[in-house]
GROMACS .gro file of C-alpha atoms in nm:
model
  339
    1MET     CA    1  -0.916   0.791   0.919
    2THR     CA    2  -0.554   0.712   0.908
    3ALA     CA    3  -0.452   0.541   0.575
    4VAL     CA    4  -0.096   0.463   0.443
    5ALA     CA    5  -0.051   0.357   0.095
    6PHE     CA    6   0.275   0.130   0.034
    7PHE     CA    7   0.388   0.245  -0.349
    8ASN     CA    8   0.675   0.212  -0.573
    9ASN     CA    9   0.682   0.259  -0.934
   10LYS     CA   10   0.903  -0.054  -0.939
   11GLY     CA   11   0.708  -0.365  -0.925
   12GLY     CA   12   0.844  -0.725  -0.782
   13VAL     CA   13   0.989  -0.609  -0.474
   14GLY     CA   14   0.751  -0.760  -0.254
   15LYS     CA   15   0.533  -0.479  -0.178
   16THR     CA   16   0.201  -0.682  -0.164
   17SER     CA   17   0.347  -0.928   0.079
   18LEU     CA   18   0.453  -0.666   0.285
   19VAL     CA   19   0.100  -0.493   0.310
   20TYR     CA   20  -0.044  -0.856   0.386
   21HIS     CA   21   0.211  -0.947   0.669
   22LEU     CA   22   0.154  -0.604   0.807
   23ALA     CA   23  -0.209  -0.605   0.837
   24TRP     CA   24  -0.157  -0.930   1.032
   25MET     CA   25   0.089  -0.811   1.243
   26TYR     CA   26  -0.140  -0.521   1.335
   27ALA     CA   27  -0.416  -0.710   1.414
   28ASP     CA   28  -0.161  -0.927   1.648
   29LEU     CA   29  -0.073  -0.590   1.811
   30GLY     CA   30  -0.433  -0.491   1.897
   31VAL     CA   31  -0.466  -0.237   1.602
   32SER     CA   32  -0.768  -0.258   1.404
   33VAL     CA   33  -0.685  -0.285   1.054
   34VAL     CA   34  -0.831  -0.246   0.698
   35ALA     CA   35  -0.635  -0.404   0.410
   36ALA     CA   36  -0.726  -0.214   0.095
   37ASP     CA   37  -0.653  -0.385  -0.213
   38LEU     CA   38  -0.678  -0.117  -0.477
   39ASP     CA   39  -0.429  -0.268  -0.733
   40PRO     CA   40  -0.619  -0.398  -1.051
   41GLN     CA   41  -0.410  -0.718  -1.017
   42ALA     CA   42  -0.567  -0.812  -0.697
   43ASN     CA   43  -0.260  -0.965  -0.550
   44LEU     CA   44  -0.342  -0.891  -0.214
   45THR     CA   45  -0.692  -1.017  -0.228
   46SER     CA   46  -0.528  -1.363  -0.377
   47MET     CA   47  -0.324  -1.376  -0.053
   48PHE     CA   48  -0.600  -1.362   0.173
   49LEU     CA   49  -0.857  -1.585   0.000
   50GLU     CA   50  -0.869  -1.922  -0.154
   51GLU     CA   51  -0.968  -1.942  -0.517
   52ARG     CA   52  -1.305  -2.075  -0.461
   53ALA     CA   53  -1.373  -1.768  -0.228
   54MET     CA   54  -1.235  -1.546  -0.511
   55GLU     CA   55  -1.445  -1.713  -0.756
   56GLY     CA   56  -1.752  -1.601  -0.521
   57LEU     CA   57  -1.654  -1.249  -0.527
   58TRP     CA   58  -1.589  -1.236  -0.922
   59GLY     CA   59  -1.891  -1.398  -1.025
   60PRO     CA   60  -2.123  -1.277  -1.310
   61ASP     CA   61  -2.393  -1.165  -1.036
   62ALA     CA   62  -2.391  -0.805  -0.958
   63PRO     CA   63  -2.284  -0.629  -0.736
   64ARG     CA   64  -1.973  -0.781  -0.681
   65LYS     CA   65  -1.844  -0.757  -0.322
   66THR     CA   66  -1.552  -0.591  -0.411
   67VAL     CA   67  -1.378  -0.223  -0.442
   68HIS     CA   68  -1.510  -0.239  -0.818
   69GLY     CA   69  -1.858  -0.330  -0.701
   70SER     CA   70  -1.859  -0.007  -0.488
   71LEU     CA   71  -1.770   0.208  -0.808
   72VAL     CA   72  -2.040   0.049  -1.018
   73PRO     CA   73  -2.314   0.308  -0.974
   74LEU     CA   74  -2.086   0.595  -1.013
   75ILE     CA   75  -1.917   0.442  -1.332
   76ASP     CA   76  -2.261   0.346  -1.499
   77GLY     CA   77  -2.395   0.703  -1.388
   78THR     CA   78  -2.706   0.576  -1.194
   79GLY     CA   79  -2.562   0.680  -0.847
   80ASP     CA   80  -2.266   0.777  -0.599
   81ILE     CA   81  -2.063   0.499  -0.462
   82ALA     CA   82  -2.228   0.189  -0.309
   83PRO     CA   83  -2.135   0.092   0.055
   84PRO     CA   84  -1.851  -0.131   0.056
   85THR     CA   85  -1.881  -0.487   0.136
   86THR     CA   86  -1.590  -0.632   0.362
   87LEU     CA   87  -1.457  -0.958   0.462
   88ILE     CA   88  -1.317  -1.048   0.790
   89PRO     CA   89  -1.009  -1.303   0.785
   90ALA     CA   90  -0.935  -1.237   1.128
   91PRO     CA   91  -1.049  -1.048   1.435
   92ALA     CA   92  -0.949  -0.690   1.380
   93LEU     CA   93  -0.862  -0.755   1.030
   94THR     CA   94  -1.075  -0.634   0.777
   95LEU     CA   95  -1.027  -0.688   0.391
   96LEU     CA   96  -1.160  -0.467   0.113
   97ALA     CA   97  -1.130  -0.707  -0.151
   98GLY     CA   98  -0.973  -0.611  -0.502
   99ASP     CA   99  -1.108  -0.693  -0.855
  100LEU     CA  100  -0.948  -0.736  -1.191
  101ALA     CA  101  -1.232  -0.528  -1.334
  102LEU     CA  102  -1.105  -0.246  -1.158
  103SER     CA  103  -0.864  -0.187  -1.463
  104GLN     CA  104  -1.171  -0.091  -1.665
  105ALA     CA  105  -1.221   0.242  -1.464
  106GLU     CA  106  -0.869   0.369  -1.570
  107ASP     CA  107  -0.986   0.585  -1.865
  108GLU     CA  108  -1.258   0.723  -1.638
  109PHE     CA  109  -1.014   0.817  -1.357
  110SER     CA  110  -0.803   0.991  -1.618
  111SER     CA  111  -1.086   1.179  -1.799
  112GLN     CA  112  -1.223   1.317  -1.488
  113TRP     CA  113  -0.906   1.459  -1.352
  114PRO     CA  114  -0.900   1.759  -1.576
  115GLN     CA  115  -1.247   1.808  -1.565
  116ALA     CA  116  -1.200   1.870  -1.174
  117LEU     CA  117  -1.082   2.235  -1.282
  118GLY     CA  118  -1.448   2.310  -1.413
  119ASP     CA  119  -1.781   2.352  -1.233
  120ASN     CA  120  -1.927   2.018  -1.229
  121ALA     CA  121  -1.955   1.791  -0.928
  122ARG     CA  122  -1.905   1.468  -1.087
  123PRO     CA  123  -1.556   1.477  -1.134
  124PHE     CA  124  -1.478   1.539  -0.791
  125ARG     CA  125  -1.719   1.256  -0.689
  126PHE     CA  126  -1.510   0.988  -0.894
  127ILE     CA  127  -1.171   1.116  -0.815
  128THR     CA  128  -1.246   1.077  -0.449
  129ALA     CA  129  -1.438   0.755  -0.473
  130PHE     CA  130  -1.150   0.539  -0.347
  131ALA     CA  131  -1.117   0.781  -0.036
  132ARG     CA  132  -1.474   0.773   0.042
  133ILE     CA  133  -1.505   0.391   0.006
  134LEU     CA  134  -1.200   0.360   0.258
  135GLN     CA  135  -1.381   0.598   0.493
  136GLN     CA  136  -1.678   0.382   0.493
  137ALA     CA  137  -1.479   0.040   0.526
  138GLN     CA  138  -1.287   0.198   0.829
  139ARG     CA  139  -1.599   0.307   0.992
  140GLN     CA  140  -1.777  -0.013   0.941
  141ALA     CA  141  -1.482  -0.188   1.102
  142GLU     CA  142  -1.399   0.068   1.348
  143ALA     CA  143  -1.051   0.052   1.244
  144ASP     CA  144  -0.743   0.246   1.359
  145LEU     CA  145  -0.554   0.207   1.017
  146VAL     CA  146  -0.598   0.151   0.661
  147LEU     CA  147  -0.312  -0.009   0.457
  148ILE     CA  148  -0.338   0.059   0.094
  149ASP     CA  149  -0.202  -0.193  -0.177
  150VAL     CA  150  -0.145  -0.025  -0.519
  151GLY     CA  151  -0.003  -0.124  -0.866
  152PRO     CA  152   0.343  -0.045  -0.957
  153ASN     CA  153   0.254   0.234  -1.202
  154LEU     CA  154   0.207   0.592  -1.214
  155GLY     CA  155  -0.145   0.565  -1.359
  156ALA     CA  156  -0.515   0.747  -1.306
  157ILE     CA  157  -0.606   0.482  -1.059
  158ASN     CA  158  -0.320   0.492  -0.858
  159ARG     CA  159  -0.348   0.874  -0.844
  160ALA     CA  160  -0.683   0.856  -0.695
  161ALA     CA  161  -0.585   0.571  -0.436
  162LEU     CA  162  -0.288   0.811  -0.326
  163ILE     CA  163  -0.517   1.090  -0.285
  164ALA     CA  164  -0.713   0.864  -0.040
  165ALA     CA  165  -0.380   0.840   0.167
  166ASP     CA  166  -0.271   1.044   0.436
  167PHE     CA  167   0.097   0.895   0.427
  168VAL     CA  168   0.319   0.711   0.179
  169ALA     CA  169   0.578   0.414   0.250
  170VAL     CA  170   0.810   0.322  -0.008
  171PRO     CA  171   0.916  -0.044  -0.050
  172LEU     CA  172   1.206  -0.118  -0.243
  173ALA     CA  173   1.518  -0.351  -0.313
  174PRO     CA  174   1.863  -0.276  -0.334
  175ASP     CA  175   1.887  -0.235  -0.722
  176LEU     CA  176   1.876  -0.011  -1.033
  177PHE     CA  177   1.519  -0.072  -1.062
  178SER     CA  178   1.409   0.072  -0.749
  179LEU     CA  179   1.625   0.340  -0.746
  180GLN     CA  180   1.476   0.450  -1.087
  181GLY     CA  181   1.132   0.385  -0.949
  182LEU     CA  182   1.228   0.639  -0.670
  183ARG     CA  183   1.329   0.902  -0.924
  184ASN     CA  184   0.993   0.848  -1.107
  185LEU     CA  185   0.784   0.847  -0.784
  186GLY     CA  186   0.898   1.152  -0.609
  187PRO     CA  187   0.821   1.389  -0.880
  188ALA     CA  188   0.478   1.194  -0.920
  189LEU     CA  189   0.361   1.249  -0.567
  190ARG     CA  190   0.466   1.627  -0.565
  191ARG     CA  191   0.288   1.690  -0.885
  192TRP     CA  192  -0.049   1.513  -0.767
  193ARG     CA  193  -0.036   1.657  -0.449
  194ARG     CA  194  -0.007   2.029  -0.606
  195GLU     CA  195  -0.240   1.945  -0.875
  196TRP     CA  196  -0.504   1.792  -0.618
  197ARG     CA  197  -0.480   2.108  -0.388
  198GLN     CA  198  -0.547   2.332  -0.698
  199ARG     CA  199  -0.891   2.112  -0.761
  200LEU     CA  200  -0.937   2.144  -0.376
  201ASP     CA  201  -0.940   2.525  -0.410
  202ASN     CA  202  -1.168   2.494  -0.707
  203ALA     CA  203  -1.426   2.282  -0.513
  204LYS     CA  204  -1.511   2.578  -0.305
  205ASN     CA  205  -1.691   2.694  -0.610
  206VAL     CA  206  -1.848   2.397  -0.730
  207SER     CA  207  -2.218   2.340  -0.640
  208GLY     CA  208  -2.346   2.013  -0.551
  209LEU     CA  209  -2.047   1.903  -0.326
  210ALA     CA  210  -2.208   1.976  -0.009
  211GLY     CA  211  -2.170   1.696   0.256
  212LEU     CA  212  -1.891   1.532   0.042
  213GLU     CA  213  -1.600   1.457   0.222
  214LEU     CA  214  -1.294   1.554   0.018
  215PRO     CA  215  -0.960   1.387   0.118
  216ALA     CA  216  -0.657   1.638   0.179
  217GLY     CA  217  -0.445   1.414  -0.033
  218ASP     CA  218  -0.141   1.476   0.178
  219MET     CA  219   0.045   1.179   0.059
  220ASP     CA  220   0.322   1.249   0.329
  221PRO     CA  221   0.642   1.025   0.259
  222ILE     CA  222   0.709   0.853   0.581
  223GLY     CA  223   0.991   0.668   0.484
  224TYR     CA  224   1.118   0.352   0.279
  225VAL     CA  225   1.142  -0.027   0.366
  226VAL     CA  226   1.430  -0.224   0.215
  227LEU     CA  227   1.261  -0.572   0.115
  228GLN     CA  228   1.447  -0.868   0.007
  229HIS     CA  229   1.740  -0.783   0.212
  230ALA     CA  230   1.968  -1.055   0.092
  231VAL     CA  231   2.265  -1.088  -0.118
  232ARG     CA  232   2.150  -1.295  -0.453
  233GLN     CA  233   2.387  -1.534  -0.582
  234ASP     CA  234   2.372  -1.370  -0.938
  235ARG     CA  235   2.447  -1.037  -0.796
  236PRO     CA  236   2.834  -0.951  -0.711
  237MET     CA  237   2.870  -0.800  -0.336
  238LYS     CA  238   3.021  -0.474  -0.461
  239ALA     CA  239   2.680  -0.430  -0.668
  240TYR     CA  240   2.462  -0.498  -0.390
  241ALA     CA  241   2.657  -0.286  -0.143
  242ARG     CA  242   2.654  -0.003  -0.409
  243TRP     CA  243   2.276   0.006  -0.431
  244MET     CA  244   2.249  -0.001  -0.073
  245ASP     CA  245   2.460   0.280  -0.006
  246ALA     CA  246   2.283   0.486  -0.289
  247ILE     CA  247   1.943   0.450  -0.114
  248PRO     CA  248   1.958   0.695   0.120
  249GLY     CA  249   2.066   1.007  -0.075
  250GLU     CA  250   1.819   0.876  -0.386
  251TYR     CA  251   1.519   0.910  -0.128
  252ARG     CA  252   1.624   1.242   0.003
  253THR     CA  253   1.652   1.418  -0.330
  254ALA     CA  254   1.381   1.216  -0.527
  255VAL     CA  255   1.124   1.165  -0.261
  256LEU     CA  256   1.168   1.433  -0.016
  257ASP     CA  257   1.308   1.691  -0.279
  258GLN     CA  258   1.611   1.768  -0.026
  259PRO     CA  259   1.980   1.824  -0.087
  260ARG     CA  260   2.187   1.506  -0.080
  261ALA     CA  261   2.313   1.483   0.253
  262SER     CA  262   2.657   1.345   0.380
  263ARG     CA  263   2.673   0.998   0.320
  264VAL     CA  264   2.477   0.778   0.549
  265SER     CA  265   2.408   0.435   0.565
  266VAL     CA  266   2.065   0.260   0.537
  267ASP     CA  267   2.099   0.119   0.887
  268ALA     CA  268   2.148   0.481   1.013
  269ASP     CA  269   1.925   0.638   0.804
  270GLU     CA  270   1.626   0.810   0.985
  271HIS     CA  271   1.389   0.774   0.678
  272CYS     CA  272   1.443   0.381   0.654
  273LEU     CA  273   1.154   0.216   0.847
  274GLY     CA  274   1.294  -0.120   0.825
  275THR     CA  275   1.497  -0.388   0.639
  276LEU     CA  276   1.367  -0.723   0.570
  277LYS     CA  277   1.490  -1.030   0.479
  278HIS     CA  278   1.370  -1.227   0.193
  279TYR     CA  279   1.257  -1.537   0.417
  280ARG     CA  280   1.228  -1.761   0.102
  281SER     CA  281   1.243  -2.083   0.296
  282LEU     CA  282   0.913  -1.994   0.485
  283MET     CA  283   0.721  -1.829   0.192
  284PRO     CA  284   0.621  -2.161   0.005
  285TYR     CA  285   0.490  -2.292   0.368
  286ALA     CA  286   0.318  -1.958   0.429
  287GLN     CA  287   0.147  -1.983   0.086
  288SER     CA  288   0.025  -2.313   0.132
  289ALA     CA  289  -0.110  -2.257   0.494
  290ARG     CA  290  -0.267  -1.935   0.372
  291LYS     CA  291  -0.133  -1.732   0.679
  292PRO     CA  292   0.162  -1.491   0.744
  293MET     CA  293   0.503  -1.638   0.759
  294PHE     CA  294   0.539  -1.535   1.142
  295LYS     CA  295   0.246  -1.767   1.226
  296LEU     CA  296   0.360  -2.080   1.089
  297THR     CA  297   0.372  -2.356   1.333
  298ALA     CA  298   0.536  -2.714   1.306
  299ALA     CA  299   0.192  -2.831   1.164
  300ASP     CA  300   0.278  -2.607   0.890
  301GLY     CA  301   0.620  -2.745   0.820
  302ALA     CA  302   0.809  -2.504   1.041
  303ILE     CA  303   1.053  -2.733   1.200
  304GLY     CA  304   1.429  -2.738   1.289
  305GLY     CA  305   1.609  -2.424   1.133
  306HIS     CA  306   1.233  -2.300   1.038
  307VAL     CA  307   1.144  -2.229   1.391
  308ASN     CA  308   1.426  -1.943   1.438
  309ALA     CA  309   1.338  -1.780   1.123
  310VAL     CA  310   0.968  -1.781   1.227
  311ARG     CA  311   1.063  -1.618   1.530
  312ASP     CA  312   1.300  -1.374   1.358
  313CYS     CA  313   1.018  -1.282   1.114
  314TYR     CA  314   0.789  -1.200   1.389
  315SER     CA  315   1.038  -0.975   1.556
  316ASP     CA  316   1.097  -0.797   1.229
  317PHE     CA  317   0.748  -0.734   1.117
  318ARG     CA  318   0.646  -0.623   1.484
  319ASP     CA  319   0.937  -0.356   1.476
  320LEU     CA  320   0.845  -0.248   1.110
  321ALA     CA  321   0.489  -0.225   1.222
  322CYS     CA  322   0.570  -0.004   1.525
  323ALA     CA  323   0.778   0.221   1.341
  324VAL     CA  324   0.501   0.265   1.072
  325ALA     CA  325   0.237   0.335   1.327
  326ASP     CA  326   0.492   0.568   1.531
  327ARG     CA  327   0.530   0.781   1.210
  328CYS     CA  328   0.153   0.796   1.146
  329GLY     CA  329   0.055   0.871   1.519
  330VAL     CA  330  -0.112   0.550   1.577
  331ARG     CA  331  -0.080   0.359   1.902
  332CYS     CA  332   0.007  -0.021   1.924
  333PRO     CA  333  -0.181  -0.124   2.238
  334GLN     CA  334   0.022  -0.443   2.273
  335LEU     CA  335   0.353  -0.575   2.115
  336GLY     CA  336   0.221  -0.938   2.159
  337ASP     CA  337   0.422  -1.252   2.238
  338GLY     CA  338   0.505  -1.370   1.898
  339GLU     CA  339   0.347  -1.725   1.988
   0.00000   0.00000   0.00000
């Protein structure tokens, strides 16, 4: 399984929209993909599904066909994870639906972490639950790639989600809050990686783990994506340029734990996966049509100047998808025609 988590301690930068559009783009490029909503706010799921469909997912009848539904036997102590139920919004695109009930498992994920240094198998089953659910979803879908959406925090749920990830991409905006998010995120990733390896070493001495697939928890940073790449009217040009200029150095020091290199621009930085415009004018049409911005047509209201914007949006996300795939060793069979 090749899994990429999109993670930043700072919320509101368009992370969920990024995962949503990349999932659709990979499907368009011939890469079978699972979009996994591990954010308790379930915003990714709400982008894929209409309210009536979500109401059916989150109804009172158990088990729910969500990631939380797969966790319930483990939470209740009646068994291990249940096989995940997935949805297929489009060919080659599979959704592992999120659930607001997932937030109820935060304390359990937190309490099991220190216990994984003991001799009990249950902490390992709980901590690796997301990883194993994703593995099963990936196998069911025969997917090439798993994209993981997580919440903007450093809590225990996110730690378990990140352990399931081979790679981490960092969405951010050119502002103070995103840079502070980098300063929080980098040390957290290194700490989680180090502590998980300690637990993996301990697992060798724990009985009851035979046959259990324990993830490596590499969480290898592959780069960052600058979102909302536009000068806002309420932000002076000099301030915008200052934050843009600070991103490459902050990423190196905070996330990669490397010395700050000589000054380099975002556009020339090898760690920049891509920069994306906000596409403000397209988003309302996309939300109404419930499709990605780069698939909008005249029937959806994309006429006049929007036609060029749709074309540019497709090109931007295609380039970004290929850049992410290249860093992860995933092959894109085709580039698509943007139509």
